[in-house]
Short mmCIF file of C-alpha atoms in Angstrom, two decimals:
data_model
loop_
_atom_site.label_atom_id
_atom_site.label_comp_id
_atom_site.label_asym_id
_atom_site.label_seq_id
_atom_site.Cartn_x
_atom_site.Cartn_y
_atom_site.Cartn_z
CA MET A 18 -1.10 -74.53 -56.10
CA LYS A 19 1.33 -73.29 -53.53
CA ASN A 20 2.17 -70.31 -55.74
CA ARG A 21 -1.50 -69.28 -56.00
CA SER A 22 -1.92 -69.58 -52.22
CA SER A 23 1.21 -67.57 -51.70
CA ASP A 24 0.01 -64.88 -54.15
CA ARG A 25 -3.34 -64.70 -52.38
CA LYS A 26 -1.70 -64.16 -49.01
CA HIS A 27 0.57 -61.56 -50.49
CA ARG A 28 -2.38 -59.66 -51.97
CA ILE A 29 -4.20 -59.80 -48.61
CA ILE A 30 -1.14 -58.41 -46.86
CA LEU A 31 -0.84 -55.60 -49.44
CA ILE A 32 -4.56 -54.77 -49.13
CA ALA A 33 -4.29 -54.67 -45.30
CA ALA A 34 -1.19 -52.54 -45.47
CA ALA A 35 -2.91 -50.18 -47.88
CA ALA A 36 -5.89 -49.97 -45.57
CA ILE A 37 -3.64 -49.11 -42.58
CA ILE A 38 -1.78 -46.50 -44.62
CA PHE A 39 -5.05 -45.02 -45.78
CA ALA A 40 -6.38 -44.91 -42.21
CA ILE A 41 -3.21 -43.19 -40.99
CA ALA A 42 -3.29 -40.73 -43.87
CA ALA A 43 -6.97 -39.95 -43.24
CA ALA A 44 -6.33 -39.38 -39.55
CA ALA A 45 -3.42 -37.09 -40.35
CA ILE A 46 -5.51 -35.17 -42.85
CA PHE A 47 -8.29 -34.85 -40.26
CA ARG A 48 -5.87 -33.67 -37.57
CA ASN A 49 -4.31 -31.16 -39.91
CA ALA A 50 -7.73 -29.89 -40.94
CA ARG A 51 -8.77 -29.61 -37.31
CA HIS A 52 -5.48 -27.90 -36.39
CA ARG A 53 -5.94 -25.42 -39.25
CA ALA A 54 -9.50 -24.76 -38.03
CA VAL A 55 -8.28 -24.15 -34.50
CA GLN A 56 -5.48 -21.94 -35.77
CA LYS A 57 -7.93 -20.03 -37.94
CA GLU A 58 -10.27 -19.57 -34.96
CA ALA A 59 -7.40 -18.40 -32.76
CA VAL A 60 -6.19 -15.97 -35.38
CA ALA A 61 -9.72 -14.63 -35.80
CA GLU A 62 -10.00 -14.13 -32.02
CA GLY A 63 -6.62 -12.43 -31.93
CA VAL A 64 -7.52 -10.11 -34.77
CA SER A 65 -10.80 -9.29 -33.06
CA TYR A 66 -8.94 -8.55 -29.78
CA LEU A 67 -6.42 -6.34 -31.51
CA LYS A 68 -9.20 -4.47 -33.27
CA SER A 69 -10.99 -3.95 -29.96
CA VAL A 70 -7.76 -2.78 -28.23
CA GLY A 71 -7.09 -0.50 -31.14
CA SER A 72 -10.38 1.22 -30.53
CA VAL A 73 -9.62 1.71 -26.81
CA SER A 74 -7.75 4.78 -25.67
CA ALA A 75 -4.37 4.55 -23.90
CA ASP A 76 -6.00 6.08 -20.84
CA LYS A 77 -8.56 3.27 -20.76
CA VAL A 78 -5.84 0.62 -20.96
CA ARG A 79 -3.90 2.27 -18.18
CA SER A 80 -7.09 2.54 -16.13
CA ASP A 81 -7.85 -1.17 -16.60
CA ILE A 82 -4.32 -2.14 -15.60
CA ARG A 83 -4.50 0.11 -12.56
CA ALA A 84 -7.83 -1.44 -11.54
CA VAL A 85 -6.30 -4.92 -11.66
CA GLU A 86 -3.32 -3.76 -9.60
CA GLU A 87 -5.59 -2.06 -7.07
CA GLN A 88 -7.72 -5.22 -6.68
CA LYS A 89 -4.57 -7.21 -5.99
CA ARG A 90 -3.40 -4.70 -3.41
CA GLN A 91 -6.75 -4.70 -1.65
CA GLU A 92 -6.73 -8.52 -1.49
CA GLN A 93 -3.25 -8.43 0.02
CA LYS A 94 -4.31 -5.74 2.49
CA GLU A 95 -7.41 -7.66 3.56
CA GLU A 96 -5.25 -10.69 4.28
CA ILE A 97 -2.84 -8.64 6.37
CA ILE A 98 -5.67 -6.98 8.25
CA LYS A 99 -7.00 -10.43 9.19
CA THR A 100 -3.55 -11.45 10.44
CA LEU A 101 -3.01 -8.28 12.41
CA SER A 102 -6.53 -8.38 13.88
CA ALA A 103 -5.73 -11.81 15.30
CA ASP A 104 -2.22 -10.91 16.46
CA PRO A 105 -1.48 -7.13 16.56
CA ASP A 106 2.05 -7.69 17.86
CA SER A 107 2.96 -9.51 14.63
CA VAL A 108 2.88 -6.17 12.79
CA TRP A 109 6.55 -5.48 13.42
CA SER A 110 7.61 -8.27 11.05
CA TYR A 111 6.08 -6.19 8.22
CA PHE A 112 8.48 -3.30 8.81
CA THR A 113 11.34 -4.24 6.49
CA SER A 114 12.27 -1.15 4.44
CA TYR A 115 11.13 1.95 6.29
CA ALA A 116 11.96 4.94 8.48
CA ILE A 117 9.84 6.78 10.99
CA LEU A 118 10.40 10.48 11.60
CA GLY A 119 8.65 12.53 14.20
CA ASP A 120 8.42 13.99 17.69
CA SER A 121 8.27 12.46 21.21
CA ARG A 122 5.24 10.39 20.24
CA ALA A 123 7.17 8.69 17.44
CA VAL A 124 10.09 8.07 19.78
CA GLY A 125 7.95 5.41 21.40
CA PHE A 126 8.49 3.05 18.46
CA SER A 127 12.12 2.68 19.53
CA THR A 128 11.98 3.36 23.29
CA PHE A 129 9.41 0.63 23.69
CA GLU A 130 11.79 -1.57 21.61
CA PHE A 131 9.36 -2.34 18.85
CA LEU A 132 11.70 -1.09 16.14
CA PRO A 133 15.45 -0.40 16.01
CA GLN A 134 16.58 3.10 16.85
CA ASP A 135 18.45 3.70 13.58
CA HIS A 136 15.06 3.43 11.77
CA VAL A 137 13.28 5.81 14.13
CA MET A 138 14.60 9.35 13.60
CA ALA A 139 12.57 11.11 16.21
CA ASP A 140 13.15 13.42 19.18
CA GLY A 141 11.08 15.21 21.77
CA GLY A 142 10.27 18.78 20.73
CA ASN A 143 10.74 18.14 16.99
CA THR A 144 8.62 19.77 14.28
CA ILE A 145 8.49 19.38 10.55
CA ARG A 146 11.40 21.83 10.34
CA ASN A 147 13.62 19.03 11.62
CA ILE A 148 12.75 16.66 8.78
CA GLU A 149 15.51 17.75 6.41
CA GLU A 150 18.15 17.22 9.11
CA HIS A 151 17.77 13.51 8.41
CA THR A 152 18.24 13.68 4.64
CA GLU A 153 21.69 12.06 4.58
CA GLU A 154 20.63 9.36 7.07
CA LEU A 155 17.66 8.56 4.92
CA GLN A 156 19.69 8.46 1.73
CA ALA A 157 22.08 5.97 3.39
CA LEU A 158 19.17 3.88 4.64
CA ALA A 159 17.28 4.11 1.33
CA PRO A 160 13.89 3.10 2.80
CA GLU A 161 10.92 2.21 0.58
CA TYR A 162 8.55 3.85 3.07
CA ILE A 163 9.03 6.97 5.19
CA PHE A 164 6.39 7.62 7.85
CA LEU A 165 6.05 11.13 9.31
CA ALA A 166 4.55 11.65 12.75
CA TYR A 167 4.67 15.33 13.71
CA GLY A 168 2.17 17.89 14.94
CA LEU A 169 2.13 18.16 18.75
CA ASN A 170 4.89 20.75 18.96
CA ASP A 171 4.11 22.22 15.54
CA VAL A 172 0.69 23.36 16.72
CA SER A 173 1.79 24.78 20.05
CA ILE A 174 5.11 26.34 19.12
CA GLY A 175 3.68 29.26 17.16
CA TYR A 176 5.74 29.14 13.96
CA TRP A 177 2.60 29.07 11.82
CA ASN A 178 -0.40 31.33 12.22
CA THR A 179 -2.88 29.05 10.48
CA PRO A 180 -3.27 25.37 9.60
CA GLU A 181 -3.03 26.30 5.94
CA GLU A 182 0.33 28.02 6.40
CA TYR A 183 1.57 24.93 8.21
CA ALA A 184 0.35 22.57 5.51
CA SER A 185 1.93 24.77 2.84
CA GLU A 186 5.38 24.64 4.41
CA TYR A 187 4.95 20.90 5.01
CA ALA A 188 4.35 20.50 1.28
CA GLU A 189 7.46 22.53 0.41
CA ILE A 190 9.59 20.38 2.72
CA LEU A 191 8.26 17.15 1.33
CA GLY A 192 8.78 18.42 -2.20
CA ARG A 193 12.49 18.79 -1.46
CA MET A 194 12.64 15.48 0.40
CA SER A 195 10.96 13.67 -2.54
CA SER A 196 13.64 15.06 -4.87
CA ALA A 197 16.39 13.89 -2.53
CA LEU A 198 14.78 10.49 -2.07
CA PRO A 199 12.98 9.72 -5.36
CA ASP A 200 12.64 5.98 -4.61
CA SER A 201 10.96 6.49 -1.25
CA LYS A 202 7.22 6.85 -0.59
CA PHE A 203 6.10 9.34 2.04
CA TYR A 204 3.19 8.67 4.44
CA ILE A 205 1.96 11.36 6.83
CA CYS A 206 0.28 10.29 10.06
CA SER A 207 -2.68 12.24 11.31
CA VAL A 208 -1.90 14.24 14.44
CA ILE A 209 -2.91 12.57 17.70
CA PRO A 210 -5.11 15.07 19.58
CA ALA A 211 -4.55 16.04 23.19
CA THR A 212 -7.16 15.03 25.70
CA GLU A 213 -9.65 17.60 26.97
CA GLU A 214 -7.97 17.51 30.36
CA ALA A 215 -4.57 18.25 28.82
CA ILE A 216 -5.99 21.13 26.79
CA ASN A 217 -7.68 22.65 29.84
CA GLU A 218 -4.50 22.46 31.91
CA ARG A 219 -2.42 24.42 29.40
CA GLU A 220 -3.12 27.66 27.65
CA ASP A 221 -1.81 26.77 24.17
CA LYS A 222 -3.08 25.73 20.80
CA TRP A 223 -3.58 22.02 21.37
CA ALA A 224 -7.30 22.43 20.85
CA ASP A 225 -6.44 23.30 17.23
CA ILE A 226 -4.77 19.94 16.52
CA PRO A 227 -7.76 18.51 14.55
CA GLU A 228 -7.79 21.55 12.26
CA TYR A 229 -4.03 21.27 11.59
CA SER A 230 -4.35 17.53 11.01
CA ASP A 231 -7.18 18.10 8.53
CA ALA A 232 -5.13 20.68 6.63
CA VAL A 233 -2.23 18.21 6.39
CA LYS A 234 -4.59 15.48 5.11
CA LYS A 235 -5.83 17.76 2.32
CA MET A 236 -2.26 18.68 1.42
CA ALA A 237 -1.25 14.99 1.27
CA GLU A 238 -4.17 14.14 -0.98
CA LYS A 239 -3.54 17.11 -3.26
CA ASN A 240 0.15 16.22 -3.68
CA GLY A 241 -0.23 12.47 -3.88
CA TYR A 242 1.41 11.52 -0.56
CA GLY A 243 0.10 8.72 1.58
CA PHE A 244 -1.95 9.59 4.65
CA VAL A 245 -2.28 7.35 7.72
CA ASP A 246 -5.48 8.37 9.50
CA ILE A 247 -5.29 7.12 13.07
CA SER A 248 -8.01 9.39 14.47
CA ASP A 249 -10.49 6.54 14.83
CA LEU A 250 -7.81 4.39 16.45
CA VAL A 251 -7.16 7.03 19.06
CA ALA A 252 -10.87 7.49 19.69
CA ALA A 253 -11.25 3.70 20.15
CA HIS A 254 -8.38 3.51 22.61
CA THR A 255 -8.66 6.61 24.79
CA ASP A 256 -7.71 4.38 27.72
CA LEU A 257 -4.22 4.10 26.21
CA TYR A 258 -3.32 7.77 26.73
CA ASP A 259 -0.53 8.48 29.17
CA PRO A 260 -1.58 10.47 32.25
CA ASP A 261 -0.22 13.62 30.60
CA GLY A 262 -3.00 13.39 28.00
CA ILE A 263 -0.69 13.89 24.99
CA HIS A 264 1.44 10.76 24.74
CA MET A 265 0.34 7.16 24.22
CA GLN A 266 1.07 4.03 26.22
CA LYS A 267 3.07 1.11 24.88
CA ALA A 268 -0.05 -0.95 24.05
CA PHE A 269 -1.19 1.64 21.49
CA TYR A 270 1.82 1.28 19.19
CA PRO A 271 0.91 -2.09 17.57
CA TYR A 272 -2.39 -0.53 16.45
CA TRP A 273 -0.54 2.51 15.08
CA GLY A 274 1.98 0.29 13.33
CA ALA A 275 -0.88 -1.74 11.76
CA ALA A 276 -2.41 1.44 10.37
CA MET A 277 0.94 2.39 8.82
CA ILE A 278 1.36 -1.00 7.14
CA ALA A 279 -2.26 -0.98 5.89
CA ALA A 280 -1.64 2.41 4.29
CA THR A 281 1.21 1.06 2.20
CA TYR A 282 -1.24 -1.21 0.36
CA ASP A 283 -3.30 1.74 -0.91
CA ASP A 284 -2.75 3.15 -4.38
CA TYR A 285 0.10 5.50 -3.53
CA GLY A 286 -0.07 8.80 -5.39
CA ALA A 287 -3.49 8.10 -6.96
CA LYS A 288 -5.68 11.12 -7.32
CA ASP A 289 -9.37 11.55 -8.01
CA SER A 290 -10.98 13.95 -10.47
CA THR A 291 -10.48 16.88 -8.13
CA GLY A 292 -6.75 16.21 -7.88
CA SER A 293 -7.06 14.39 -4.62
CA SER A 294 -6.46 10.80 -3.64
CA SER A 295 -8.80 9.03 -1.27
CA ASP A 296 -7.71 7.40 1.96
CA SER A 297 -11.08 5.89 2.77
CA GLU A 298 -9.68 2.37 2.45
CA THR A 299 -6.90 3.20 4.89
CA GLN A 300 -9.39 4.48 7.43
CA GLU A 301 -11.65 1.45 6.97
CA SER A 302 -8.64 -0.84 7.49
CA THR A 303 -7.63 1.09 10.61
CA GLU A 304 -11.14 0.74 12.00
CA SER A 305 -11.12 -2.98 11.22
CA VAL A 306 -7.87 -3.62 13.10
CA SER A 307 -9.02 -1.44 15.99
CA THR A 308 -12.41 -3.07 16.40
CA GLU A 309 -11.46 -6.71 15.84
CA SER A 310 -8.30 -6.53 17.98
CA SER A 311 -9.98 -4.83 20.92
CA GLY A 312 -13.07 -7.05 20.74
CA GLU A 313 -15.35 -4.07 20.50
#
């Protein structure tokens, strides 16, 4: 009697164990089948993607990548513009790997103690023909960005008969500088115009500054250099001219610096279908900083 009871219990245990083993096996089979289905679906999607990529030209792929990079740059620039609009003086913390070359106007970046003198290679009376004098200094400094702020003396000194001749020599100089400093990016600032009073007081070519500045802008776009258009900034802050009508007061320099930094977030070297790159975003950023910071 005991043996039959023991056998019955044993059979029950075996049946339960078999049921558990079957359930585990069924679950494993289901998981494997589901995994294979997921794998098959993923493979199908991958094959489809590869086929679609295969049908896209290399230019299209590069264009898509560039668009993504440009969107990221613009988002970063918008964030910086907001910061600088709220606190223009904070702009100097963004100057980390740079050099500024120019004339007496550019000297203000160091004389007003915004930036260290060894990063501001500028002197009163300088023209673009002084740029290459700083080649060795720049090579030692190895800046990522080089900002050029010339034009006041260039226009009045008489070396060039036309804005086009001036822009042509500027391009030649920058071509040599780019070869000497292949890892640096060059940004040309628009030329700050003289006031009408200053023009009337002196019989020189300062009235031609806008034409020279425009010629330089076209040259920069054609050759893929950055261009920092501060013309709207100057127009918005005419009260920040020095009494001489050609130099700017200390309060103007944070706005100028903000325009420089904003320009570095544009697609450097990008050109449109005519062989030119657009600086409209730079100008819009400059206007934003100018308007929001001044409360206009």
